[in-house]
mmCIF file of C-alpha atoms and ligand atoms in Angstrom:
data_model
loop_
_atom_site.group_PDB
_atom_site.id
_atom_site.type_symbol
_atom_site.label_atom_id
_atom_site.label_comp_id
_atom_site.label_asym_id
_atom_site.label_seq_id
_atom_site.Cartn_x
_atom_site.Cartn_y
_atom_site.Cartn_z
ATOM 1 C CA MET U 1 21.080 21.404 7.256
ATOM 2 C CA SER U 2 17.213 21.303 7.823
ATOM 3 C CA ASN U 3 16.108 17.330 8.265
ATOM 4 C CA PHE U 4 13.734 18.411 5.021
ATOM 5 C CA SER U 5 16.931 18.368 3.094
ATOM 6 C CA PRO U 6 17.427 14.997 2.108
ATOM 7 C CA TYR U 7 13.988 14.607 0.665
ATOM 8 C CA LEU U 8 14.560 17.434 -1.265
ATOM 9 C CA GLU U 9 17.131 15.991 -2.894
ATOM 10 C CA ARG U 10 15.117 12.549 -3.071
ATOM 11 C CA ASN U 11 12.068 14.599 -4.900
ATOM 12 C CA GLN U 12 14.316 15.921 -7.354
ATOM 13 C CA ALA U 13 14.852 12.406 -8.486
ATOM 14 C CA PHE U 14 11.425 11.716 -8.216
ATOM 15 C CA ALA U 15 10.433 14.416 -10.699
ATOM 16 C CA ALA U 16 13.177 13.560 -13.155
ATOM 17 C CA SER U 17 11.997 9.511 -12.919
ATOM 18 C CA GLY U 18 8.496 11.282 -14.558
ATOM 19 C CA ALA U 19 6.430 8.903 -12.044
ATOM 20 C CA GLN U 20 3.986 12.058 -11.309
ATOM 21 C CA ALA U 21 2.502 11.732 -14.711
ATOM 22 C CA ASP U 22 1.358 7.981 -13.892
ATOM 23 C CA VAL U 23 -1.616 9.297 -11.512
ATOM 24 C CA PRO U 24 -5.526 9.762 -11.519
ATOM 25 C CA ARG U 25 -6.981 13.082 -12.690
ATOM 26 C CA ILE U 26 -9.061 15.431 -10.465
ATOM 27 C CA PRO U 27 -11.701 14.799 -9.897
ATOM 28 C CA PHE U 28 -9.617 12.078 -8.917
ATOM 29 C CA VAL U 29 -10.909 7.874 -8.609
ATOM 30 C CA PRO U 30 -7.822 6.638 -6.589
ATOM 31 C CA PHE U 31 -6.372 3.529 -9.181
ATOM 32 C CA LYS U 32 -7.660 1.192 -6.078
ATOM 33 C CA GLN U 33 -10.632 2.888 -4.626
ATOM 34 C CA LEU U 34 -9.399 2.763 -1.017
ATOM 35 C CA TYR U 35 -9.409 5.067 1.597
ATOM 36 C CA LEU U 36 -7.166 4.167 4.260
ATOM 37 C CA ILE U 37 -7.295 6.113 8.073
ATOM 38 C CA ILE U 38 -4.031 4.139 9.865
ATOM 39 C CA CYS U 39 -1.980 6.259 12.346
ATOM 40 C CA ILE U 40 0.708 9.204 12.379
ATOM 41 C CA ASP U 41 3.432 6.541 13.839
ATOM 42 C CA PRO U 42 5.997 6.613 11.348
ATOM 43 C CA ARG U 43 6.951 2.509 11.794
ATOM 44 C CA VAL U 44 3.216 2.071 10.193
ATOM 45 C CA GLU U 45 3.521 3.811 7.273
ATOM 46 C CA PRO U 46 1.511 2.206 4.715
ATOM 47 C CA ALA U 47 3.597 3.268 1.590
ATOM 48 C CA ALA U 48 6.320 0.426 3.184
ATOM 49 C CA VAL U 49 3.845 -2.251 5.551
ATOM 50 C CA LEU U 50 1.320 -2.228 2.615
ATOM 51 C CA GLY U 51 2.858 -1.578 -0.580
ATOM 52 C CA VAL U 52 0.814 1.648 -1.400
ATOM 53 C CA ARG U 53 1.633 3.335 -4.607
ATOM 54 C CA LEU U 54 0.785 6.575 -5.302
ATOM 55 C CA GLY U 55 -2.496 7.331 -6.962
ATOM 56 C CA GLU U 56 -3.469 4.229 -5.580
ATOM 57 C CA ALA U 57 -5.304 5.775 -2.483
ATOM 58 C CA ILE U 58 -6.416 8.649 -0.224
ATOM 59 C CA VAL U 59 -4.277 7.761 3.283
ATOM 60 C CA ALA U 60 -5.389 9.585 6.414
ATOM 61 C CA ARG U 61 -3.752 10.068 9.189
ATOM 62 C CA ASN U 62 -4.348 10.665 12.889
ATOM 63 C CA VAL U 63 -3.535 9.897 16.452
ATOM 64 C CA GLY U 64 -3.912 6.070 16.251
ATOM 65 C CA GLY U 65 -6.120 6.095 12.814
ATOM 66 C CA ARG U 66 -8.695 6.984 14.676
ATOM 67 C CA VAL U 67 -12.573 7.799 13.535
ATOM 68 C CA THR U 68 -12.978 11.410 14.491
ATOM 69 C CA PRO U 69 -15.436 14.373 13.995
ATOM 70 C CA ALA U 70 -12.481 15.331 11.318
ATOM 71 C CA ILE U 71 -11.752 12.373 9.770
ATOM 72 C CA ILE U 72 -15.326 12.013 9.529
ATOM 73 C CA LYS U 73 -15.507 15.505 7.507
ATOM 74 C CA ASP U 74 -13.232 14.518 4.916
ATOM 75 C CA LEU U 75 -14.952 11.533 4.335
ATOM 76 C CA ALA U 76 -17.933 13.601 3.970
ATOM 77 C CA TRP U 77 -16.003 15.437 1.359
ATOM 78 C CA ILE U 78 -14.848 12.834 -1.038
ATOM 79 C CA VAL U 79 -18.363 10.842 -0.301
ATOM 80 C CA HIS U 80 -19.953 14.680 -1.570
ATOM 81 C CA LEU U 81 -17.619 14.316 -4.807
ATOM 82 C CA HIS U 82 -17.936 11.023 -5.637
ATOM 83 C CA GLU U 83 -21.952 11.348 -5.798
ATOM 84 C CA ASN U 84 -21.540 14.984 -7.811
ATOM 85 C CA LYS U 85 -18.375 14.353 -9.998
ATOM 86 C CA THR U 86 -17.567 10.807 -10.665
ATOM 87 C CA PRO U 87 -21.763 9.181 -10.100
ATOM 88 C CA ASP U 88 -21.149 6.295 -12.332
ATOM 89 C CA ALA U 89 -17.005 5.481 -10.984
ATOM 90 C CA ASP U 90 -17.109 2.594 -8.347
ATOM 91 C CA TRP U 91 -17.385 3.183 -5.029
ATOM 92 C CA PHE U 92 -14.360 3.219 -2.502
ATOM 93 C CA GLU U 93 -13.597 0.973 0.163
ATOM 94 C CA ILE U 94 -12.319 1.808 3.491
ATOM 95 C CA ALA U 95 -9.664 0.147 5.890
ATOM 96 C CA VAL U 96 -9.292 1.329 9.205
ATOM 97 C CA ILE U 97 -6.542 -0.223 10.624
ATOM 98 C CA HIS U 98 -5.313 -0.203 14.719
ATOM 99 C CA HIS U 99 -2.341 -1.122 15.271
ATOM 100 C CA THR U 100 -0.011 -2.795 18.177
ATOM 101 C CA ASP U 101 2.102 -0.753 20.721
ATOM 102 C CA CYS U 102 0.221 2.504 19.385
ATOM 103 C CA GLY U 103 1.690 5.557 21.110
ATOM 104 C CA SER U 104 -2.487 6.937 21.466
ATOM 105 C CA GLY U 105 -2.507 4.175 24.163
ATOM 106 C CA PHE U 106 -0.636 6.960 26.746
ATOM 107 C CA LEU U 107 -4.106 8.970 26.187
ATOM 108 C CA ALA U 108 -4.787 6.447 29.097
ATOM 109 C CA ASP U 109 -2.376 7.953 31.457
ATOM 110 C CA ASP U 110 -4.449 10.595 33.688
ATOM 111 C CA GLY U 111 -1.677 12.687 33.885
ATOM 112 C CA LEU U 112 -0.798 13.160 30.502
ATOM 113 C CA ARG U 113 -4.087 13.707 29.179
ATOM 114 C CA ALA U 114 -4.861 15.914 31.429
ATOM 115 C CA GLY U 115 -1.817 17.876 30.949
ATOM 116 C CA TYR U 116 -2.847 17.798 27.355
ATOM 117 C CA ALA U 117 -6.367 18.631 27.795
ATOM 118 C CA ALA U 118 -5.319 21.830 29.791
ATOM 119 C CA ARG U 119 -3.135 23.226 26.465
ATOM 120 C CA GLY U 120 -5.895 22.938 24.482
ATOM 121 C CA GLY U 121 -5.544 19.365 23.322
ATOM 122 C CA TRP U 122 -9.030 16.787 23.160
ATOM 123 C CA ASP U 123 -10.906 17.376 26.480
ATOM 124 C CA GLU U 124 -10.252 14.688 28.774
ATOM 125 C CA GLN U 125 -13.222 11.892 27.793
ATOM 126 C CA THR U 126 -12.450 12.252 23.963
ATOM 127 C CA SER U 127 -8.508 11.720 25.325
ATOM 128 C CA SER U 128 -9.560 8.610 26.756
ATOM 129 C CA GLU U 129 -12.115 7.008 24.177
ATOM 130 C CA MET U 130 -8.886 7.774 21.469
ATOM 131 C CA ALA U 131 -6.169 5.874 23.200
ATOM 132 C CA VAL U 132 -5.601 2.418 21.656
ATOM 133 C CA LEU U 133 -4.590 -0.412 23.860
ATOM 134 C CA GLU U 134 -6.654 -3.509 22.143
ATOM 135 C CA PRO U 135 -6.353 -2.365 18.683
ATOM 136 C CA SER U 136 -9.239 -5.335 17.203
ATOM 137 C CA LYS U 137 -11.642 -3.855 20.402
ATOM 138 C CA THR U 138 -10.756 -0.215 19.111
ATOM 139 C CA VAL U 139 -10.941 -0.921 15.352
ATOM 140 C CA GLN U 140 -15.169 -2.433 15.591
ATOM 141 C CA LYS U 141 -15.765 0.352 17.299
ATOM 142 C CA ASP U 142 -14.403 2.846 14.838
ATOM 143 C CA ILE U 143 -16.265 1.140 11.437
ATOM 144 C CA ALA U 144 -19.893 1.347 13.744
ATOM 145 C CA LYS U 145 -18.663 4.951 14.060
ATOM 146 C CA LEU U 146 -18.696 5.448 10.285
ATOM 147 C CA ARG U 147 -21.688 3.402 9.697
ATOM 148 C CA ALA U 148 -23.916 5.624 12.515
ATOM 149 C CA ALA U 149 -22.311 9.166 11.149
ATOM 150 C CA PRO U 150 -24.942 10.814 9.775
ATOM 151 C CA GLU U 151 -22.886 13.365 7.092
ATOM 152 C CA LEU U 152 -22.564 9.407 5.256
ATOM 153 C CA ALA U 153 -25.647 8.218 5.562
ATOM 154 C CA SER U 154 -26.394 8.554 2.018
ATOM 155 C CA ALA U 155 -23.372 6.469 0.876
ATOM 156 C CA ILE U 156 -22.166 4.532 3.607
ATOM 157 C CA GLY U 157 -24.480 1.653 2.420
ATOM 158 C CA ASN U 158 -22.293 1.629 -1.000
ATOM 159 C CA ILE U 159 -19.182 2.120 0.595
ATOM 160 C CA LYS U 160 -17.906 -1.374 2.085
ATOM 161 C CA ILE U 161 -15.959 -1.176 5.288
ATOM 162 C CA GLY U 162 -13.155 -2.751 6.451
ATOM 163 C CA GLY U 163 -11.553 -3.263 10.144
ATOM 164 C CA TYR U 164 -8.110 -4.392 10.733
ATOM 165 C CA THR U 165 -5.145 -5.079 12.750
ATOM 166 C CA TYR U 166 -1.311 -4.460 12.217
ATOM 167 C CA ASP U 167 1.103 -6.272 14.693
ATOM 168 C CA LEU U 168 4.389 -4.310 14.858
ATOM 169 C CA ALA U 169 6.341 -7.370 16.418
ATOM 170 C CA THR U 170 5.125 -9.557 13.651
ATOM 171 C CA GLY U 171 4.196 -6.884 11.105
ATOM 172 C CA ARG U 172 0.978 -8.438 9.848
ATOM 173 C CA ILE U 173 -2.150 -7.216 9.621
ATOM 174 C CA THR U 174 -5.022 -9.168 10.780
ATOM 175 C CA THR U 175 -8.685 -8.990 9.283
ATOM 176 C CA VAL U 176 -10.995 -8.102 12.466
ATOM 177 C CA VAL U 177 -13.648 -6.855 10.098
ATOM 178 C CA GLN U 178 -14.547 -8.284 7.069
ATOM 179 C CA PRO U 179 -14.703 -5.543 4.293
ATOM 180 C CA GLY U 180 -18.160 -5.410 3.427
HETATM 181 ZN ZN1 ZN X 201 -0.578 4.569 16.919
#
């Protein structure tokens, strides 16, 4: 019995429901033209916290929900596809969401960060910048990063970007940077 076994069963039920047919076609334009950047923390699962449904949004998740070079490369690919394959579709909107009590905060611990770097993780400088200690501040930093990314320059004026914080205690999202 693997931890994954129950999901094989849930997948059977999903497939039997026919819901897989109700999705955008490739090259796809998500139903809600939304691109979410959010932490991998299971407590901030977008389907539960935001009610995101199948086909509505692209969801990029990493430690902290941070705008890293990897996140920017993926975004650049989607921008490139949009410009070349679906130029007449509306532009998507990006929502960056950082949350309270984020595990990325442990990256502020000198010992943990040094050990992580030693095993081949991010270098110490990058790691310390990735710690989400004040979500409302880091989310603003990451939006500035998106706006300054040369890979996105051709499109960034067309893409709305919003910044949000999620409070684990209350379950509420707060708008920090109005989408624009
Ligand atoms: Zn987190």
